[in-house]
Short mmCIF file of C-alpha atoms in Angstrom, two decimals:
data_model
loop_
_atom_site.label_atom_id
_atom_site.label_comp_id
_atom_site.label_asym_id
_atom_site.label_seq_id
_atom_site.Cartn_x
_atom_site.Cartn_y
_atom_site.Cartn_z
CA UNK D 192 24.66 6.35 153.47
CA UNK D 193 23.96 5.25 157.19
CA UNK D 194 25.05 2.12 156.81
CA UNK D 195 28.50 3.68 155.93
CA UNK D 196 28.48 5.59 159.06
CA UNK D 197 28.34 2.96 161.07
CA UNK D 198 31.21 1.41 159.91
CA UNK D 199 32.93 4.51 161.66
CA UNK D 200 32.83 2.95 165.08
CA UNK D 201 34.33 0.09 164.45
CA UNK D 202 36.93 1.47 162.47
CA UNK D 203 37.64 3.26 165.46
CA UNK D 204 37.43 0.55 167.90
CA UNK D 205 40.32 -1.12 166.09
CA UNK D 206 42.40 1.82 165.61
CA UNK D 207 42.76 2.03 169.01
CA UNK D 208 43.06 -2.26 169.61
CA UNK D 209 45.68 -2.11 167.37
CA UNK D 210 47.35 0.68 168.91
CA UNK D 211 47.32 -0.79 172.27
CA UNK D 212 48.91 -3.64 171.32
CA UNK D 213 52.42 -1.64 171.02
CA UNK D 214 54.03 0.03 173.90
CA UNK D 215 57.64 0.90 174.38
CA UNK D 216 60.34 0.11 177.23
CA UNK D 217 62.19 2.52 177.82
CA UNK D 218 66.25 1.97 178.63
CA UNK D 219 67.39 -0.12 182.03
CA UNK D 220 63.51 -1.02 182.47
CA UNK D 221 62.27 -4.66 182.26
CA UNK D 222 58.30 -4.91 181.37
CA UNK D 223 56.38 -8.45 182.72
CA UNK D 224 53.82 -9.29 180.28
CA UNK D 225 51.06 -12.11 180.91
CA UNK D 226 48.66 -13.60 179.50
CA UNK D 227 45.47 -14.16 181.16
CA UNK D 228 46.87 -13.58 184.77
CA UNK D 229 49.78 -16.28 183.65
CA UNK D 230 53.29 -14.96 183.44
CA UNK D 231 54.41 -15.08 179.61
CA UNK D 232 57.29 -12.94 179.01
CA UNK D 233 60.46 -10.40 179.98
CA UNK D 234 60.06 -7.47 177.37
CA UNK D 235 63.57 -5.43 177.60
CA UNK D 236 64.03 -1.56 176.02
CA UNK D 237 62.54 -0.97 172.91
CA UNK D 238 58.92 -1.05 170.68
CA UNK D 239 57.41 -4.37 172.02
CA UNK D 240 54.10 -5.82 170.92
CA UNK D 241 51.48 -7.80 172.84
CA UNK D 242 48.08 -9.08 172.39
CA UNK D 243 45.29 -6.46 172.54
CA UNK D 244 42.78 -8.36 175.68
CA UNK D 245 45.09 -10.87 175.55
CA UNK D 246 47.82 -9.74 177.17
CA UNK D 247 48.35 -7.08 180.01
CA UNK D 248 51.73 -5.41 181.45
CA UNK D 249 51.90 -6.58 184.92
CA UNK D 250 54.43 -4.43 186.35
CA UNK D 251 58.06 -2.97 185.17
CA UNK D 252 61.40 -3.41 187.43
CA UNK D 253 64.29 -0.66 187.07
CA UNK D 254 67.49 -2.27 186.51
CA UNK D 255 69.35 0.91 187.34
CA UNK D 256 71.17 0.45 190.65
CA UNK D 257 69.05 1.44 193.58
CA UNK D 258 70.28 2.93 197.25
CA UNK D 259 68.19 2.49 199.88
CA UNK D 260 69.00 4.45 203.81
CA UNK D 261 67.99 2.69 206.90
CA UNK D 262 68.42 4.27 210.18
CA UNK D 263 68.92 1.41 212.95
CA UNK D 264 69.12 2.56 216.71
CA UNK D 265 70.89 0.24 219.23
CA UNK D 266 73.08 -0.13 222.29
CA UNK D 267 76.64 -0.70 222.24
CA UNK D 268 78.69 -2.94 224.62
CA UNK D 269 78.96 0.31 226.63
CA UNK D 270 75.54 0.79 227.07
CA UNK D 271 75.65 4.00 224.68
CA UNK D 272 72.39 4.44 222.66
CA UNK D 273 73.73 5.09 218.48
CA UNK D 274 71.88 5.65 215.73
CA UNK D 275 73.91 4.33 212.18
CA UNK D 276 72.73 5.10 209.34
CA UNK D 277 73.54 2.37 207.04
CA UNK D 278 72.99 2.65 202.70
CA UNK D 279 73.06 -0.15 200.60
CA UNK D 280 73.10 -0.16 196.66
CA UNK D 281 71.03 -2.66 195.59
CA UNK D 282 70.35 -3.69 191.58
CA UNK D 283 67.88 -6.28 190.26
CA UNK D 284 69.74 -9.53 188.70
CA UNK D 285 68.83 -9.28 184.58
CA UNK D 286 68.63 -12.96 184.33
CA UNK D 287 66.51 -13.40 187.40
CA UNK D 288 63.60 -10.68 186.85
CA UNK D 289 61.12 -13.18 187.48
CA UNK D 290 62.80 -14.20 190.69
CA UNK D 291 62.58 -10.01 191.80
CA UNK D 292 58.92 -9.32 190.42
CA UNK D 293 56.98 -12.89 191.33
CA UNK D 294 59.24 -13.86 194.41
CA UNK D 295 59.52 -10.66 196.62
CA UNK D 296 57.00 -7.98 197.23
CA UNK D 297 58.70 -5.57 199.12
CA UNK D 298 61.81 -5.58 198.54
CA UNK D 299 63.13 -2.28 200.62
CA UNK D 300 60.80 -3.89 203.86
CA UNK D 301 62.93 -7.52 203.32
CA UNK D 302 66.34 -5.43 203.80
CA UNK D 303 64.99 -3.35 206.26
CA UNK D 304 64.72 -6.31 208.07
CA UNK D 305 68.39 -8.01 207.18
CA UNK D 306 70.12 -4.65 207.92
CA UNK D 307 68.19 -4.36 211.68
CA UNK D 308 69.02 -7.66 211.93
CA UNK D 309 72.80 -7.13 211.32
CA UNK D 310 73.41 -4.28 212.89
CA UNK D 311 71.87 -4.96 216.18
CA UNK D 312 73.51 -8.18 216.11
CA UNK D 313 77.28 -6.72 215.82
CA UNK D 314 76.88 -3.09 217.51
CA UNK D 315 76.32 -4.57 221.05
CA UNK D 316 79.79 -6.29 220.97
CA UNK D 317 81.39 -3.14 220.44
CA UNK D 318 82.31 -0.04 222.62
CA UNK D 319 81.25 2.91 221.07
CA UNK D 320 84.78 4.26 220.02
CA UNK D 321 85.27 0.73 218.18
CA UNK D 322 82.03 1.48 216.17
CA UNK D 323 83.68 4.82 215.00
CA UNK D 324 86.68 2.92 213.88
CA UNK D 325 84.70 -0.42 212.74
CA UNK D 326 82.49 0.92 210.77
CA UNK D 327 83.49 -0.91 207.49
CA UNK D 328 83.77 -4.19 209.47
CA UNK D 329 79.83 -3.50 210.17
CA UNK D 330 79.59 -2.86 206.44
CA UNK D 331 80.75 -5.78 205.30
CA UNK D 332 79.03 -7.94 207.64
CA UNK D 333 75.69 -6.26 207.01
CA UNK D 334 76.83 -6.60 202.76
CA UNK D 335 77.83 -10.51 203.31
CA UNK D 336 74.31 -10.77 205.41
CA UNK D 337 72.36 -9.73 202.57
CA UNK D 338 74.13 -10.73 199.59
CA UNK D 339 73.24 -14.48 200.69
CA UNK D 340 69.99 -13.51 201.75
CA UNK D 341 68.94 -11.83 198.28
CA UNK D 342 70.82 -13.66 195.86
CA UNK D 343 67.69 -16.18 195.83
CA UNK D 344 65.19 -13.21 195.18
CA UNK D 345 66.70 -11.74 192.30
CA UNK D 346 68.71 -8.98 193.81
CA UNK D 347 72.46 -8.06 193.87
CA UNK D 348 73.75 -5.94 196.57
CA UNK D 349 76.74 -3.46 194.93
CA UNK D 350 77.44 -2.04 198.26
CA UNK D 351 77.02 -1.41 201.72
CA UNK D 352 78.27 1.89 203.80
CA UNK D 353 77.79 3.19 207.09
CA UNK D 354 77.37 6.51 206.58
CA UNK D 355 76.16 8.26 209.91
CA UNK D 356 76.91 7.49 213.87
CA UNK D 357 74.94 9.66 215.83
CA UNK D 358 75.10 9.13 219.22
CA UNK D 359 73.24 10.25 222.54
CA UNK D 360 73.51 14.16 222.57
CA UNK D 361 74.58 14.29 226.21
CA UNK D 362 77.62 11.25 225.10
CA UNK D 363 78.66 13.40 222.25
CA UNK D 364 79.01 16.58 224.61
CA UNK D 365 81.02 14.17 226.83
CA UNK D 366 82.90 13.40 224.10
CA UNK D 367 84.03 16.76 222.86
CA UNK D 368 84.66 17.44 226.70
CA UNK D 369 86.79 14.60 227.07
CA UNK D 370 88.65 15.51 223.44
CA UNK D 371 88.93 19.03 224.68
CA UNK D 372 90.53 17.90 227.82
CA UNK D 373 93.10 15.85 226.29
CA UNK D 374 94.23 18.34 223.72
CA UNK D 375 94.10 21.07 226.91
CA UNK D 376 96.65 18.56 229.00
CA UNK D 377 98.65 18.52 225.70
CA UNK D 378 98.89 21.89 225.34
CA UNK D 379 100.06 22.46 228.61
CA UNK D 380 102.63 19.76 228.38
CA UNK D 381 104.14 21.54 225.49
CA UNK D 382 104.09 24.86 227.46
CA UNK D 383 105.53 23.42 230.10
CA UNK D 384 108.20 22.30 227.88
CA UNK D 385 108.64 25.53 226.06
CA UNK D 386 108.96 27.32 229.66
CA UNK D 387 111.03 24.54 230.72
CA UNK D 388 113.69 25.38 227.68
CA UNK D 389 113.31 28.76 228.33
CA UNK D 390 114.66 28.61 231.94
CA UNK D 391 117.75 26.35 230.93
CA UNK D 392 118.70 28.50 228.00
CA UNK D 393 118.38 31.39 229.96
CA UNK D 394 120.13 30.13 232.88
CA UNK D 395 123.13 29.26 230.39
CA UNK D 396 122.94 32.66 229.09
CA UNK D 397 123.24 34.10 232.18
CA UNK D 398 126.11 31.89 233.04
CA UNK D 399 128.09 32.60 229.48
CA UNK D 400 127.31 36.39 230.46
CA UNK D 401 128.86 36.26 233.76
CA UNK D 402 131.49 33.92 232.94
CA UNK D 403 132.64 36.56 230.36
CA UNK D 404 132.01 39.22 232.82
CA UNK D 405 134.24 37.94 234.89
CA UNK D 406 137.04 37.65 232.37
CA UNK D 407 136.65 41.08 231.36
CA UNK D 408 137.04 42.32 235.23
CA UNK D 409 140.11 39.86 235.43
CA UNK D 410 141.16 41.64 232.37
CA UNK D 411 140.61 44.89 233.47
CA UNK D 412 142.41 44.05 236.83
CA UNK D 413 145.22 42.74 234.89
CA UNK D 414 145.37 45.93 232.78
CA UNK D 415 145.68 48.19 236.04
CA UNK D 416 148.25 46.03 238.10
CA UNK D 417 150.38 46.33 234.39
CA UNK D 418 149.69 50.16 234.51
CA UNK D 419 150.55 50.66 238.02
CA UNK D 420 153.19 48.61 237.88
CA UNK D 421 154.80 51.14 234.93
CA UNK D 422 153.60 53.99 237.42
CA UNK D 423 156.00 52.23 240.19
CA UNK D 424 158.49 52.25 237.84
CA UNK D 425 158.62 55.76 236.09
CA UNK D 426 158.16 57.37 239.97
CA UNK D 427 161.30 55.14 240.65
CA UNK D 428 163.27 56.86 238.14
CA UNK D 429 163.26 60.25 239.74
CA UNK D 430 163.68 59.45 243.40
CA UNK D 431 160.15 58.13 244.65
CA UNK D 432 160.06 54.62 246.65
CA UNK D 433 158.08 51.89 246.18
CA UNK D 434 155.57 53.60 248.99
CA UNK D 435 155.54 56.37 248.25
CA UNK D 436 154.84 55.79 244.78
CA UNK D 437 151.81 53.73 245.60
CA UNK D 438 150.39 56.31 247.92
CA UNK D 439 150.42 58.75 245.29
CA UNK D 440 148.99 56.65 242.40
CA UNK D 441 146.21 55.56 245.43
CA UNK D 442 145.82 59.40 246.34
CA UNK D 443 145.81 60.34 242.64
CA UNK D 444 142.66 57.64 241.67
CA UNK D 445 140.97 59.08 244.60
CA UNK D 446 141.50 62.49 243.16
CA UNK D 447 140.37 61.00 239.53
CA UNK D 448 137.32 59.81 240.88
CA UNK D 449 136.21 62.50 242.73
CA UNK D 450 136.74 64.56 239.18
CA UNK D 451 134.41 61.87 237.44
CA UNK D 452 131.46 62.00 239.98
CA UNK D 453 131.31 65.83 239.95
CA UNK D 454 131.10 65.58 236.06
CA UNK D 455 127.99 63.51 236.57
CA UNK D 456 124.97 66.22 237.23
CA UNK D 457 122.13 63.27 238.53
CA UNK D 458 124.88 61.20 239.93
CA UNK D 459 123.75 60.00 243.71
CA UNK D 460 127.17 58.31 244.82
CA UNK D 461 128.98 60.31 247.82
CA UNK D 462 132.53 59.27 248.65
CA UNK D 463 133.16 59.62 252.02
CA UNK D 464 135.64 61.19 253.01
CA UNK D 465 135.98 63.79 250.29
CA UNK D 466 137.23 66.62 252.32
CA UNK D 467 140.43 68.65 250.87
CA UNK D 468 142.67 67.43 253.66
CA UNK D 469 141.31 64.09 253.08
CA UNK D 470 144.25 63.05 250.33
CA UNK D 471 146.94 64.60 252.66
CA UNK D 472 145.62 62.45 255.53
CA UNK D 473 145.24 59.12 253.46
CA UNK D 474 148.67 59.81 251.84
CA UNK D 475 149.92 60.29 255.37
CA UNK D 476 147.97 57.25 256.53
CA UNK D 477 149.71 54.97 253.42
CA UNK D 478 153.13 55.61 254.37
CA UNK D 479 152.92 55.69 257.78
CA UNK D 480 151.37 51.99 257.22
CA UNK D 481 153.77 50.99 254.23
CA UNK D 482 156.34 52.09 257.03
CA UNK D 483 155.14 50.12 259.92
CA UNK D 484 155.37 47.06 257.38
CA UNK D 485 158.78 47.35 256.48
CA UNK D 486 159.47 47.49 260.07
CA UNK D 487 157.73 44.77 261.24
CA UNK D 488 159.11 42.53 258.30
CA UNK D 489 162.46 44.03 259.11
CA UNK D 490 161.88 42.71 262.66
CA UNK D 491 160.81 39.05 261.43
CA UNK D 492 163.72 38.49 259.15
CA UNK D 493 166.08 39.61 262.14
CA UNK D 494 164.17 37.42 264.73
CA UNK D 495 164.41 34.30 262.10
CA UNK D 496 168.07 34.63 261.68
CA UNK D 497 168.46 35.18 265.13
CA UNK D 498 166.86 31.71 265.60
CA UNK D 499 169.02 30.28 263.09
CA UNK D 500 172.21 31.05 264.77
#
């Protein structure tokens, strides 16, 4: 009866030998396995089997693409201090897992290195608005830098990207002063413009409107001279000169107008002289002067022919 107890240790002792002698790999994951410190093989995703104190798992390598961010700080050509931000993608070679796990250590401290390396090596060539609009030619170079670099280590690099610039604080204020600057000068170009546009097509305006004033007093002119000159005509028919006509149509206006300011109640025109012997006098004033005329041209044409003889 004891002796079948003790069996019960040992059954349990290889229970758990043979159980350690499977172990599973799970997907994109590449297991090293040696054998008594000596690399034996590459176990991929799966159940996989080794030798219970035999073999050991020395370490497993993701084959899922990695991304790893390195911040460099440097000077440009400038003398501007930038920090870039630069990420590469990074994915261990399938056929060359040996290469990754026996042949490099650190791998993230080993492009650390390449990308400080790069970076400070094409940054100080450029100004700093060239490294804004560079930035993939930085890229690449850094990508080309390390590709060659760890191809021999097992590692492929997928990508590179700049993905920050962060200058000085006190340049980037300058910056947005200098932006805000420009796009103030701008702005008051256009304005000056706008204004500019304004004045002409309001100058042209003004022009059109007084060009069309003016033919509307022409008009108006033309109107009266046709008016008075029916007046002349009608006062003709019954007996009244050519003077005397006029003076009356002159005499009657004045009359007219003195009708159409008293109709106006806030009016603050005063036509001088508006007395009621005013339109006698300047009736008597008219033909006396229409008179003088004819007498003086009477005299002119009589001197002339006078001359002629």
């Amino acid at each position: 009866m004891i002796a079948s107890f003790l069996w019960i240790p040992f059954l349990f002792l290889g229970l758990v030998i043979l159980f350690s002698s499977f172990f599973i790999v799970k997907q994109q994951t590449a297991v090293i396995v040696e054998r008594f410190g000596r690399f034996q093989s590459i176990r991929n995703s799966g159940l996989q089997m080794k030798i219970p104190i035999v073999d050991r798992i020395s370490g497993r390598l993701s084959l899922k693409i990695q991304q790893l961010d390195v911040i460099v700080e440097t000077k440009t050509r400038d003398d501007v201090f930038v920090k870039l931000k630069v990420s590469v993608q990074y994915v261990v070679i399938r056929d060359k897992v040996y290469e990754a796990f026996y042949k490099l250590e650190y791998p993230h401290e080993q492009i650390t290195s390449y990308v400080f390396d790069v970076v400070r090596a094409e940054v100080p060539k450029m100004k700093l608005d060239d490294v804004f609009v560079k930035k993939d030619d930085i890229a690449i170079a850094v990508k080309a830098e390390l590709q060659d670099a760890m191809l021999d280590y097992g590692y492929d690099i997928i990508k590179t990207l700049v993905t920050d610039i962060d200058p000085d604080a006190q340049v980037k204020a300058a910056m947005n002063r200098i932006n805000a600057s420009e796009r103030e000068k701008i702005a008051a170009q256009f304005e000056g413009d706008a204004a500019r546009i304004l004045i002409v097509e309001k100058a042209k305006a003004e022009a059109e409107s007084k060009r069309l004033q003016g033919q509307g007093i022409a008009d108006q002119r033309r109107e009266i001279a046709r008016g008075l000159e029916e007046s002349v005509e009608v006062l003709n028919k019954v007996g009244i000169n050519s003077q005397e006509a006029s003076a009356l149509i002159v005499v009657t206006q004045h009359y007219d107008t003195l009708q159409a300011i008293g109709e106006e109640t806030n009016t603050n025109l005063i036509l001088l002289p508006n007395s009621p012997q005013a339109g006698s006098d300047m009736l008597n004033n008219m033909v006396a002067s229409f008179t003088a005329s004819n007498q003086i041209g009477e005299a002119m044409k009589k001197q002339n022919k006078d001359k002629k003889e």
